Coordinates of C-alpha atoms in Angstrom, one line a residue:
Chain A
X1 CA -107.4 -186.4 -98.1
X2 CA -104.7 -187.9 -96.3
X3 CA -102.9 -184.7 -95.7
X4 CA -105.8 -183.6 -93.4
X5 CA -105.7 -186.5 -91.3
X6 CA -105.3 -186.1 -87.5
X7 CA -101.6 -186.8 -86.6
X8 CA -100.6 -187.5 -83.2
X9 CA -96.9 -186.7 -82.6
X10 CA -95.4 -190.0 -81.6
X11 CA -91.9 -189.2 -82.2
X12 CA -91.5 -188.7 -85.8
X13 CA -87.8 -188.6 -85.2
X14 CA -87.7 -192.2 -85.0
X15 CA -86.7 -192.8 -88.6
X16 CA -83.8 -190.3 -88.1
X17 CA -82.6 -192.0 -84.7
X18 CA -83.0 -195.4 -86.6
X19 CA -80.4 -194.3 -89.0
X20 CA -78.3 -192.9 -86.1
X21 CA -78.4 -196.1 -84.1
X22 CA -76.1 -197.6 -86.6
X23 CA -73.5 -195.3 -85.3
X24 CA -72.2 -195.5 -81.7
X25 CA -75.0 -194.8 -79.4
X26 CA -72.6 -193.0 -77.1
X27 CA -72.0 -190.5 -79.7
X28 CA -75.7 -190.2 -80.4
X29 CA -76.3 -189.2 -76.9
X30 CA -73.5 -186.8 -76.9
X31 CA -74.7 -185.3 -80.3
X32 CA -78.2 -184.9 -78.7
X33 CA -76.6 -182.9 -75.8
X34 CA -76.6 -179.4 -77.2
X35 CA -80.2 -180.1 -78.2
X36 CA -81.1 -180.8 -74.6
X37 CA -79.1 -177.8 -73.5
X38 CA -81.0 -175.5 -75.9
X39 CA -84.2 -177.0 -74.7
X40 CA -83.4 -176.5 -71.2
X41 CA -82.5 -172.8 -71.8
X42 CA -85.6 -172.2 -73.3
X43 CA -87.5 -174.0 -70.6
X44 CA -85.7 -172.2 -67.9
X45 CA -86.6 -168.8 -69.6
X46 CA -90.2 -169.9 -69.6
X47 CA -90.2 -171.0 -66.0
X48 CA -88.1 -168.5 -64.2
X49 CA -91.1 -166.1 -64.4
X50 CA -93.2 -168.5 -62.7
X51 CA -90.7 -169.5 -60.1
X52 CA -90.1 -165.9 -59.4
X53 CA -93.7 -165.2 -58.9
X54 CA -94.1 -168.1 -56.6
X55 CA -90.9 -167.5 -54.7
X56 CA -92.1 -163.8 -54.1
X57 CA -95.5 -164.9 -53.1
X58 CA -94.2 -167.1 -50.5
X59 CA -92.1 -164.7 -48.7
X60 CA -93.7 -162.5 -45.9
X61 CA -94.9 -159.1 -47.1
X62 CA -92.1 -156.6 -48.0
X63 CA -92.6 -153.3 -49.3
X64 CA -88.8 -153.1 -50.4
X65 CA -87.5 -155.5 -52.8
X66 CA -85.7 -158.5 -51.5
X67 CA -82.1 -158.3 -52.1
X68 CA -80.7 -160.5 -53.3
X69 CA -83.6 -161.5 -55.6
X70 CA -85.1 -164.9 -54.4
X71 CA -85.8 -167.7 -56.6
X72 CA -86.3 -170.5 -54.1
X73 CA -88.5 -169.6 -51.2
X74 CA -87.0 -169.8 -47.6
X75 CA -90.1 -171.3 -46.5
X76 CA -93.4 -172.7 -47.3
X77 CA -95.2 -169.3 -46.4
X78 CA -98.9 -169.2 -47.5
X79 CA -100.3 -166.5 -45.5
X80 CA -100.1 -164.2 -48.5
X81 CA -102.2 -166.4 -50.4
X82 CA -104.7 -166.2 -47.5
X83 CA -104.8 -162.6 -47.1
X84 CA -105.0 -162.1 -51.0
X85 CA -108.0 -164.5 -51.2
X86 CA -109.9 -162.6 -48.4
X87 CA -109.0 -159.1 -49.2
X88 CA -111.6 -157.0 -51.1
X89 CA -113.9 -159.6 -52.4
X90 CA -111.0 -161.4 -54.3
X91 CA -113.0 -164.7 -53.8
X92 CA -116.1 -163.1 -55.2
X93 CA -114.1 -161.8 -58.3
X94 CA -112.8 -165.4 -58.7
X95 CA -116.4 -166.8 -58.6
X96 CA -117.5 -164.0 -61.1
X97 CA -114.8 -165.0 -63.4
X98 CA -115.8 -168.7 -63.3
X99 CA -119.2 -168.0 -64.0
X100 CA -118.7 -165.7 -66.8
X101 CA -116.0 -167.7 -68.6
X102 CA -117.6 -171.0 -68.2
X103 CA -120.9 -169.9 -69.7
X104 CA -119.2 -167.9 -72.5
X105 CA -116.8 -170.9 -73.5
X106 CA -119.7 -173.2 -73.7
X107 CA -121.6 -171.0 -75.8
X108 CA -118.5 -170.3 -78.1
X109 CA -118.2 -173.8 -78.7
X110 CA -121.5 -174.8 -79.3
X111 CA -122.1 -171.8 -81.7
X112 CA -118.7 -172.2 -83.5
X113 CA -119.1 -175.8 -84.0
X114 CA -122.5 -175.5 -85.5
X115 CA -121.3 -172.6 -87.9
X116 CA -118.3 -174.5 -88.7
X117 CA -120.2 -177.6 -89.7
X118 CA -122.5 -175.5 -91.8
X119 CA -119.5 -174.0 -93.6
X120 CA -117.7 -177.3 -93.9
X121 CA -120.3 -179.6 -95.1
X122 CA -123.4 -177.9 -96.0
X123 CA -124.2 -175.8 -99.4
X124 CA -126.1 -172.7 -99.5
X125 CA -126.1 -169.7 -101.6
X126 CA -123.5 -167.0 -100.4
X127 CA -121.8 -169.5 -98.0
X128 CA -118.5 -168.5 -99.1
X129 CA -119.2 -164.8 -99.1
X130 CA -120.4 -165.3 -95.4
X131 CA -117.3 -167.2 -94.6
X132 CA -115.3 -164.4 -95.8
X133 CA -116.9 -162.0 -93.9
X134 CA -116.0 -164.2 -90.8
X135 CA -112.4 -164.1 -92.0
X136 CA -112.6 -160.4 -92.4
X137 CA -113.7 -160.0 -88.9
X138 CA -110.7 -161.8 -87.8
X139 CA -108.2 -159.3 -89.4
X140 CA -109.1 -156.5 -87.3
X141 CA -108.0 -156.3 -83.8
X142 CA -111.0 -156.8 -81.6
X143 CA -110.3 -153.8 -79.4
X144 CA -111.1 -151.5 -82.3
X145 CA -114.8 -152.2 -81.7
X146 CA -114.8 -151.4 -78.2
X147 CA -116.4 -148.0 -78.4
X148 CA -119.2 -149.4 -80.8
X149 CA -119.8 -152.5 -78.8
X150 CA -120.1 -150.3 -75.7
X151 CA -122.8 -147.9 -77.2
X152 CA -124.6 -151.0 -78.6
X153 CA -124.8 -152.6 -75.3
X154 CA -125.8 -149.2 -73.9
X155 CA -128.7 -149.0 -76.1
X156 CA -129.8 -152.5 -75.2
X157 CA -129.4 -151.4 -71.6
X158 CA -127.1 -154.4 -71.1
X159 CA -124.0 -152.4 -69.6
X160 CA -123.0 -153.7 -66.3
X161 CA -124.8 -157.0 -66.7
X162 CA -123.4 -160.4 -67.3
X163 CA -125.6 -161.0 -70.1
X164 CA -124.3 -158.1 -72.2
X165 CA -120.6 -159.2 -71.3
X166 CA -121.2 -162.8 -72.1
X167 CA -122.9 -161.9 -75.3
X168 CA -120.0 -159.7 -76.5
X169 CA -117.4 -162.4 -75.4
X170 CA -119.3 -165.0 -77.6
X171 CA -119.6 -162.6 -80.5
X172 CA -116.0 -162.0 -80.6
X173 CA -115.0 -165.5 -80.0
X174 CA -117.0 -167.0 -82.8
X175 CA -115.1 -165.9 -85.9
X176 CA -111.7 -167.6 -85.3
X177 CA -113.0 -170.7 -83.5
X178 CA -115.4 -171.2 -86.6
X179 CA -112.5 -170.9 -88.9
X180 CA -110.2 -173.4 -87.2
X181 CA -113.1 -175.8 -86.6
X182 CA -114.3 -175.7 -90.2
X183 CA -111.0 -176.5 -91.3
X184 CA -110.7 -179.4 -89.0
X185 CA -114.3 -180.8 -90.1
X186 CA -113.2 -180.4 -93.8
X187 CA -110.5 -183.0 -93.1
X188 CA -113.0 -185.5 -91.7
X189 CA -113.3 -188.5 -93.8
X190 CA -116.6 -188.4 -96.1
X191 CA -117.1 -192.3 -96.0
X192 CA -118.7 -192.5 -92.8
X193 CA -121.1 -189.5 -93.4
X194 CA -122.1 -191.1 -96.8
X195 CA -122.9 -194.2 -94.9
X196 CA -125.2 -192.2 -92.5
X197 CA -127.0 -190.3 -95.1
X198 CA -127.8 -193.8 -96.8
X199 CA -129.1 -194.9 -93.6
X200 CA -131.4 -192.0 -93.6
X201 CA -129.4 -189.5 -91.4
X202 CA -130.1 -185.7 -91.4
X203 CA -127.6 -183.1 -91.1
X204 CA -128.4 -182.9 -87.4
X205 CA -127.9 -186.6 -86.8
X206 CA -124.5 -186.6 -88.7
X207 CA -123.5 -183.5 -86.8
X208 CA -124.5 -184.9 -83.4
X209 CA -123.5 -188.4 -83.7
X210 CA -120.6 -188.5 -86.2
X211 CA -119.1 -185.3 -86.5
X212 CA -118.9 -184.2 -82.9
X213 CA -117.6 -187.4 -81.5
X214 CA -114.8 -187.6 -84.0
X215 CA -113.7 -183.8 -83.3
X216 CA -113.3 -184.2 -79.5
X217 CA -109.6 -183.4 -79.5
X218 CA -110.1 -180.2 -81.9
X219 CA -113.1 -179.1 -79.7
X220 CA -110.9 -179.7 -76.6
X221 CA -108.1 -177.6 -77.9
X222 CA -110.0 -174.6 -79.2
X223 CA -112.5 -174.9 -76.1
X224 CA -109.5 -174.5 -73.8
X225 CA -108.1 -171.6 -75.9
X226 CA -111.5 -170.0 -75.9
X227 CA -111.6 -170.4 -72.0
X228 CA -108.1 -169.1 -71.4
X229 CA -108.9 -165.9 -73.6
X230 CA -112.1 -165.3 -72.0
X231 CA -110.5 -165.7 -68.5
X232 CA -108.1 -163.3 -69.3
X233 CA -110.1 -160.8 -70.9
X234 CA -109.4 -157.3 -69.6
X235 CA -110.7 -154.3 -71.5
X236 CA -114.1 -155.3 -72.1
X237 CA -114.8 -156.3 -68.7
X238 CA -113.3 -153.0 -67.3
X239 CA -115.5 -151.0 -69.6
X240 CA -118.6 -152.8 -69.4
X241 CA -118.8 -153.8 -65.7
X242 CA -119.2 -150.9 -63.4
X243 CA -120.5 -152.5 -60.1
X244 CA -117.4 -153.4 -58.2
X245 CA -119.0 -156.5 -56.8
X246 CA -119.4 -157.9 -60.2
X247 CA -115.9 -157.4 -61.3
X248 CA -113.8 -160.3 -62.9
X249 CA -110.3 -161.5 -62.1
X250 CA -108.2 -159.6 -64.4
X251 CA -109.6 -156.2 -63.3
X252 CA -109.2 -157.4 -59.7
X253 CA -105.6 -158.1 -60.2
X254 CA -105.1 -154.6 -61.7
X255 CA -106.8 -153.0 -58.7
X256 CA -104.7 -155.2 -56.5
X257 CA -101.6 -153.9 -58.0
X258 CA -102.9 -150.2 -57.7
X259 CA -104.0 -150.7 -54.2
X260 CA -101.0 -152.6 -52.6
X261 CA -98.4 -150.9 -54.6
X262 CA -94.9 -152.5 -54.4
X263 CA -96.3 -155.1 -52.1
X264 CA -95.2 -157.6 -54.8
X265 CA -95.5 -160.6 -52.4
X266 CA -99.2 -160.1 -52.1
X267 CA -99.7 -159.1 -55.7
X268 CA -98.1 -162.3 -56.9
X269 CA -100.1 -164.5 -54.6
X270 CA -103.3 -163.0 -56.0
X271 CA -101.9 -163.4 -59.4
X272 CA -101.0 -167.1 -58.9
X273 CA -104.5 -167.7 -57.5
X274 CA -105.7 -166.1 -60.9
X275 CA -103.6 -168.3 -63.3
X276 CA -103.6 -171.5 -61.5
X277 CA -107.0 -172.8 -63.1
X278 CA -105.9 -172.4 -66.6
X279 CA -102.5 -174.1 -66.0
X280 CA -104.5 -177.0 -64.2
X281 CA -106.9 -177.2 -67.1
X282 CA -104.4 -177.3 -69.7
X283 CA -101.8 -179.7 -68.0
X284 CA -104.7 -182.1 -67.0
X285 CA -106.0 -182.1 -70.6
X286 CA -102.8 -182.2 -72.5
X287 CA -103.3 -185.8 -73.5
X288 CA -106.7 -185.1 -75.0
X289 CA -105.5 -182.2 -77.2
X290 CA -104.4 -182.7 -80.7
X291 CA -100.7 -182.4 -80.8
X292 CA -100.5 -179.8 -83.5
X293 CA -102.6 -182.2 -85.8
X294 CA -105.7 -180.0 -86.0
X295 CA -103.6 -177.0 -87.2
X296 CA -101.8 -179.3 -89.5
X297 CA -105.0 -179.5 -91.5
X298 CA -105.7 -175.9 -91.2
X299 CA -102.7 -174.7 -92.8
X300 CA -103.1 -177.1 -95.8
X301 CA -105.9 -175.1 -97.3
Chain B
X1 CA -120.9 -176.5 -119.9
X2 CA -123.7 -178.0 -117.9
X3 CA -127.3 -176.8 -118.5
X4 CA -128.4 -174.2 -115.8
X5 CA -131.4 -175.0 -114.1
X6 CA -134.4 -172.6 -114.9
X7 CA -134.2 -169.4 -112.6
X8 CA -137.3 -170.3 -110.5
X9 CA -136.0 -173.7 -109.7
X10 CA -132.4 -172.3 -108.5
X11 CA -134.2 -170.0 -106.0
X12 CA -136.3 -172.8 -104.8
X13 CA -133.2 -174.9 -104.3
X14 CA -131.3 -172.0 -102.7
X15 CA -134.1 -171.3 -100.3
X16 CA -134.2 -175.1 -99.2
X17 CA -130.6 -175.1 -98.6
X18 CA -130.8 -171.9 -96.6
X19 CA -133.7 -173.5 -94.5
X20 CA -131.4 -176.4 -93.7
X21 CA -128.3 -174.4 -92.8
X22 CA -130.1 -171.8 -90.8
X23 CA -130.5 -173.6 -87.6
X24 CA -126.7 -174.1 -87.6
X25 CA -125.7 -170.6 -88.6
X26 CA -128.3 -168.4 -87.2
X27 CA -126.9 -167.8 -83.7
X28 CA -123.4 -167.3 -85.0
X29 CA -124.4 -164.8 -87.7
X30 CA -126.4 -162.8 -85.4
X31 CA -123.8 -162.6 -82.6
X32 CA -121.1 -161.9 -85.0
X33 CA -123.1 -159.5 -86.9
X34 CA -124.0 -157.5 -83.9
X35 CA -120.6 -157.4 -82.1
X36 CA -118.1 -157.6 -84.9
X37 CA -119.4 -156.3 -88.1
X38 CA -121.9 -153.7 -86.8
X39 CA -119.2 -152.1 -84.7
X40 CA -116.9 -151.8 -87.7
X41 CA -119.5 -150.0 -89.7
X42 CA -120.4 -147.8 -86.5
X43 CA -117.0 -146.9 -86.0
X44 CA -117.0 -145.1 -89.3
X45 CA -120.1 -143.4 -88.6
X46 CA -119.1 -142.2 -85.3
X47 CA -115.6 -141.0 -86.5
X48 CA -117.0 -138.6 -89.0
X49 CA -119.6 -137.1 -86.6
X50 CA -119.7 -135.1 -83.5
X51 CA -120.5 -137.9 -81.1
X52 CA -122.0 -137.5 -77.8
X53 CA -121.7 -140.6 -75.6
X54 CA -124.4 -139.8 -73.0
X55 CA -127.1 -139.4 -75.3
X56 CA -125.6 -142.1 -77.9
X57 CA -126.6 -139.5 -80.5
X58 CA -124.4 -138.7 -83.4
X59 CA -124.5 -134.9 -84.0
X60 CA -123.0 -132.9 -86.8
X61 CA -121.1 -134.2 -89.6
X62 CA -117.5 -133.5 -89.2
X63 CA -116.1 -135.0 -92.4
X64 CA -112.7 -136.2 -92.3
X65 CA -111.5 -133.6 -89.6
X66 CA -110.6 -136.5 -87.2
X67 CA -108.5 -138.1 -89.6
X68 CA -106.5 -135.2 -90.5
X69 CA -106.2 -134.3 -86.9
X70 CA -104.7 -137.8 -86.3
X71 CA -102.0 -137.7 -89.1
X72 CA -100.9 -134.5 -87.8
X73 CA -101.0 -135.7 -84.2
X74 CA -97.5 -136.3 -82.9
X75 CA -98.5 -138.6 -80.1
X76 CA -100.6 -140.7 -82.4
X77 CA -97.6 -140.9 -84.8
X78 CA -95.3 -141.9 -82.1
X79 CA -97.7 -144.6 -81.1
X80 CA -97.8 -145.8 -84.8
X81 CA -93.9 -145.9 -84.8
X82 CA -94.0 -147.9 -81.5
X83 CA -96.5 -150.3 -82.9
X84 CA -94.6 -150.7 -86.0
X85 CA -91.3 -151.3 -84.2
X86 CA -93.1 -153.8 -82.0
X87 CA -94.4 -155.8 -84.8
X88 CA -91.0 -155.5 -86.6
X89 CA -89.2 -157.0 -83.7
X90 CA -91.5 -159.4 -82.0
X91 CA -93.1 -161.2 -85.3
X92 CA -89.6 -162.3 -86.7
X93 CA -88.6 -162.9 -83.1
X94 CA -91.5 -165.2 -82.4
X95 CA -91.1 -167.1 -85.6
X96 CA -87.3 -167.5 -85.3
X97 CA -87.4 -169.0 -81.6
X98 CA -90.6 -170.7 -82.2
X99 CA -89.1 -172.7 -85.4
X100 CA -85.8 -173.1 -83.5
X101 CA -87.7 -174.4 -80.4
X102 CA -90.0 -176.6 -82.8
X103 CA -86.7 -178.2 -84.5
X104 CA -85.3 -179.1 -81.2
X105 CA -88.3 -180.5 -79.6
X106 CA -88.8 -182.5 -82.8
X107 CA -85.3 -183.9 -82.7
X108 CA -85.6 -185.6 -79.2
X109 CA -87.4 -188.5 -78.1
X110 CA -87.5 -188.4 -74.4
X111 CA -89.3 -185.7 -72.4
X112 CA -90.9 -184.3 -75.5
X113 CA -94.2 -183.6 -73.9
X114 CA -92.5 -182.0 -70.8
X115 CA -90.7 -179.5 -73.0
X116 CA -93.8 -178.8 -75.1
X117 CA -95.9 -178.0 -72.0
X118 CA -93.2 -175.9 -70.3
X119 CA -92.5 -173.6 -73.2
X120 CA -96.4 -173.3 -74.0
X121 CA -97.0 -172.0 -70.4
X122 CA -96.2 -168.4 -71.3
X123 CA -98.9 -168.6 -74.0
X124 CA -101.7 -169.6 -71.7
X125 CA -100.7 -167.4 -68.9
X126 CA -102.8 -164.3 -68.3
X127 CA -101.4 -161.2 -70.1
X128 CA -102.3 -159.1 -67.1
X129 CA -100.3 -161.5 -64.8
X130 CA -97.3 -162.0 -67.1
X131 CA -97.1 -158.3 -67.6
X132 CA -97.0 -157.6 -64.1
X133 CA -94.1 -160.1 -63.5
X134 CA -92.1 -158.8 -66.2
X135 CA -92.7 -155.3 -64.7
X136 CA -91.3 -156.8 -61.3
X137 CA -88.3 -158.6 -63.3
X138 CA -87.2 -155.5 -64.9
X139 CA -87.5 -153.2 -61.9
X140 CA -84.9 -150.5 -61.5
X141 CA -82.3 -150.8 -58.8
X142 CA -80.2 -153.6 -58.0
X143 CA -83.2 -155.8 -56.7
X144 CA -84.6 -156.2 -60.0
X145 CA -84.0 -159.9 -61.1
X146 CA -82.6 -158.8 -64.6
X147 CA -80.4 -156.1 -63.2
X148 CA -79.1 -158.5 -60.5
X149 CA -78.4 -161.2 -62.9
X150 CA -76.5 -158.8 -65.3
X151 CA -74.6 -157.3 -62.7
X152 CA -73.4 -160.7 -61.3
X153 CA -72.4 -161.6 -64.8
X154 CA -70.7 -158.2 -65.3
X155 CA -72.8 -157.3 -68.2
X156 CA -73.5 -154.0 -66.6
X157 CA -71.9 -151.8 -63.9
X158 CA -74.8 -150.1 -62.5
X159 CA -78.5 -151.2 -62.3
X160 CA -80.5 -150.0 -65.5
X161 CA -83.6 -148.1 -65.1
X162 CA -85.4 -150.4 -67.6
X163 CA -88.9 -148.7 -67.3
X164 CA -87.8 -145.2 -66.9
X165 CA -86.2 -144.6 -70.4
X166 CA -88.0 -144.9 -73.4
X167 CA -86.0 -147.2 -75.5
X168 CA -85.2 -149.6 -72.6
X169 CA -88.8 -149.5 -72.0
X170 CA -89.6 -150.4 -75.5
X171 CA -87.0 -153.3 -75.2
X172 CA -88.7 -154.7 -72.4
X173 CA -92.0 -154.8 -74.3
X174 CA -90.3 -156.5 -77.1
X175 CA -88.8 -159.1 -75.0
X176 CA -92.2 -159.6 -73.4
X177 CA -93.9 -160.0 -76.7
X178 CA -91.3 -162.6 -77.9
X179 CA -91.5 -164.4 -74.4
X180 CA -95.3 -164.7 -74.6
X181 CA -95.9 -165.7 -78.1
X182 CA -93.0 -168.1 -78.9
X183 CA -94.8 -171.2 -77.5
X184 CA -97.7 -170.8 -79.8
X185 CA -95.4 -170.4 -82.7
X186 CA -93.6 -173.5 -81.8
X187 CA -96.7 -175.5 -81.6
X188 CA -97.5 -174.3 -85.1
X189 CA -94.2 -175.2 -86.4
X190 CA -94.3 -178.4 -84.7
X191 CA -97.1 -179.7 -86.7
X192 CA -95.6 -178.2 -90.0
X193 CA -92.5 -180.1 -89.4
X194 CA -94.6 -183.3 -89.1
X195 CA -95.1 -183.1 -92.7
X196 CA -91.4 -182.7 -93.7
X197 CA -90.1 -185.8 -95.0
X198 CA -87.0 -187.2 -93.0
X199 CA -85.2 -188.7 -96.1
X200 CA -84.0 -185.1 -97.2
X201 CA -82.2 -184.9 -93.9
X202 CA -80.6 -188.3 -94.2
X203 CA -79.6 -187.7 -97.7
X204 CA -78.0 -184.2 -96.5
X205 CA -76.4 -186.0 -93.4
X206 CA -74.8 -188.5 -96.0
X207 CA -73.8 -185.5 -98.0
X208 CA -72.1 -184.2 -94.9
X209 CA -74.1 -181.3 -94.1
X210 CA -74.0 -180.1 -90.6
X211 CA -76.9 -179.2 -88.3
X212 CA -77.0 -175.3 -89.0
X213 CA -76.8 -175.9 -92.8
X214 CA -79.4 -178.5 -92.5
X215 CA -81.6 -176.0 -90.5
X216 CA -81.3 -173.1 -93.1
X217 CA -81.2 -174.9 -96.2
X218 CA -83.7 -177.5 -95.5
X219 CA -86.1 -176.8 -92.7
X220 CA -86.7 -173.0 -93.3
X221 CA -87.8 -173.4 -97.0
X222 CA -89.9 -176.7 -96.1
X223 CA -92.2 -174.5 -93.7
X224 CA -92.5 -171.5 -96.1
X225 CA -96.3 -171.7 -96.1
X226 CA -96.7 -172.0 -92.3
X227 CA -94.2 -168.9 -92.0
X228 CA -96.4 -166.8 -94.3
X229 CA -99.3 -167.7 -92.3
X230 CA -97.8 -166.8 -89.3
X231 CA -96.6 -163.7 -90.5
X232 CA -100.1 -162.5 -91.2
X233 CA -101.6 -163.7 -87.9
X234 CA -98.7 -162.5 -85.7
X235 CA -98.8 -159.1 -87.2
X236 CA -102.4 -158.8 -86.6
X237 CA -101.7 -159.9 -83.0
X238 CA -98.9 -157.4 -82.7
X239 CA -101.2 -154.4 -83.7
X240 CA -103.8 -155.6 -81.3
X241 CA -101.7 -156.1 -78.2
X242 CA -102.1 -153.5 -75.5
X243 CA -102.3 -155.0 -72.1
X244 CA -98.7 -155.4 -71.7
X245 CA -98.3 -151.8 -72.6
X246 CA -101.0 -150.8 -70.1
X247 CA -99.5 -152.8 -67.2
X248 CA -95.7 -152.5 -68.0
X249 CA -95.3 -149.1 -68.7
X250 CA -98.7 -147.4 -69.1
X251 CA -97.2 -145.4 -71.9
X252 CA -94.5 -144.0 -69.4
X253 CA -92.3 -142.1 -69.7
X254 CA -94.5 -139.3 -70.6
X255 CA -96.5 -141.4 -73.0
X256 CA -93.6 -142.2 -75.1
X257 CA -94.1 -146.0 -75.2
X258 CA -97.7 -146.0 -75.9
X259 CA -98.9 -148.1 -78.7
X260 CA -101.8 -147.6 -81.1
X261 CA -104.5 -149.5 -79.0
X262 CA -103.5 -147.9 -75.7
X263 CA -103.6 -144.5 -77.4
X264 CA -106.9 -145.2 -78.8
X265 CA -108.3 -146.4 -75.5
X266 CA -107.2 -143.4 -73.7
X267 CA -108.6 -141.1 -76.2
X268 CA -111.9 -142.8 -75.5
X269 CA -112.0 -143.3 -72.0
X270 CA -109.7 -140.9 -70.4
X271 CA -110.3 -138.1 -72.8
X272 CA -113.7 -139.1 -73.7
X273 CA -113.2 -137.9 -77.2
X274 CA -115.0 -140.9 -78.9
X275 CA -115.2 -139.7 -82.3
X276 CA -111.5 -139.3 -82.3
X277 CA -111.1 -142.8 -80.9
X278 CA -113.5 -144.1 -83.5
X279 CA -111.4 -142.5 -86.3
X280 CA -108.4 -144.1 -84.9
X281 CA -110.1 -147.4 -84.6
X282 CA -110.9 -147.2 -88.4
X283 CA -107.4 -146.2 -89.3
X284 CA -105.8 -149.1 -87.3
X285 CA -108.1 -151.6 -88.8
X286 CA -107.4 -150.4 -92.5
X287 CA -103.6 -150.7 -91.7
X288 CA -104.0 -154.1 -90.4
X289 CA -106.1 -155.1 -93.3
X290 CA -103.8 -153.5 -95.8
X291 CA -100.9 -155.4 -94.2
X292 CA -102.7 -158.6 -94.3
X293 CA -103.6 -158.2 -98.0
X294 CA -100.1 -157.4 -99.0
X295 CA -98.7 -160.4 -96.9
X296 CA -101.3 -162.6 -98.6
X297 CA -100.4 -161.5 -102.1
X298 CA -96.8 -162.0 -101.4
X299 CA -97.2 -165.4 -100.1
X300 CA -99.3 -166.3 -103.4
X301 CA -96.6 -165.1 -105.5
X302 CA -93.8 -167.1 -103.7
X303 CA -96.0 -170.2 -103.6
X304 CA -96.3 -169.9 -107.6

């Protein structure tokens, strides 16, 4: 099953550049120039948004738009961040988001891994039917279930409680993660498992001591995605959490915008505080993520 | 044809298999059943009855009244149009730029990771925050960044009131959709490109093919499977996207930029018309499901 091996991108263009190195290295660099220009254009269009946010957040509060627009801040003005953090329980909202997101992500990862393992490695009647059910649930946009989810929680008296919110987050996060993790597990080599079975290993020991350690990159990748999706989740949090104290960050940002209309410096200061955790986690874990390899196995079904 | 085991024994084996699998799947099945499958069914039920949210009771049977109402509702039809347009623009847009980006990144050796990380940043940025920034960037008046840049470059003479007009506002939403999703498409295409053998490119180079020809004649056909997969996934995503509409235009002007999800949400939580909203949810689900089916069928045909 070579096609499903984990492949780390270590510059597969080396074979191409080898043939080019026969030609003059100067023309090779020149030939690459348009590529770098193109990449820079893309990067600029991705980054300019963040820079703009940062620059605006670092200018003293202004209710009118600075003209000409600022891309590089005049000074390292941090007051907006302090004001944002201290106003209206923003710090509390941040903590709420951390709590809900961390727990939900952990549960999503655990449950998805277990389901994915069962679908990938175990046989039981109706397995494929059940898996297709998972697939089917992925096809419908999650928001369409909002009303029914709300009424369900209402009847379980879990509205406005974190338990309810976390349960729903896990419920909707399972399907796609199970799908991808199952593809990944399918691609793991069988020989090690067979060795373990001969040594008397049960499903659980194989899962715990073999599959999980081998799958760390996949788990990291999808764990981060699940974290980022949950952290950012907006409508369910808005609909299900009524007590202002319990709100999560996306709601806080929206409220912020409504409250401090046109005070963009403040709004963006708050926004930056909201997105920084994800960015840090993502950049920090860059090395541990599969560079597209997991998805490679996914698509080869 | 092997000999089938006697029925009783098959049941016993099946039962044992289930016992073995149960610890692994029980949590997932229950959670998914409750919060994904059950709502689908309940939506249908709510949509055909007179639903009272306070009592959580479904009242009288309304039949397909809500559905008829929907297809005669000009606001709903307009939101359908907006969503379809959004999908038609952003899905190919994300795929094209994602593939282009992937090809570019694949062909450089230095700073590969840096470019990947930077172009992936929009993907993991919160929808709420990113929408707000876009709202700001496309603000009317000469202070808005886009207006400023365009005027400096003499593209336009006077500032454009982007979010005040229906179609310019739609364009902003489309640009946002493409901007936000391209990084993700890129990663997927990057993975697909790893599987393309370099020898074809080298042979083409020897034959004198330029980069553009190589892109269209070799690269695009090679990633066909990925493209079809992305077509389905991105379309589902396009139908479900709502945060950017909520934050950037909130349906303005006059509800003309609303998309299906936003309209449904407002029906439920602003107008408290839950059965109508449930009907909309069912219809959206059916539309997306049908589109996915059609795309899947098309992809099977082209593969064969």
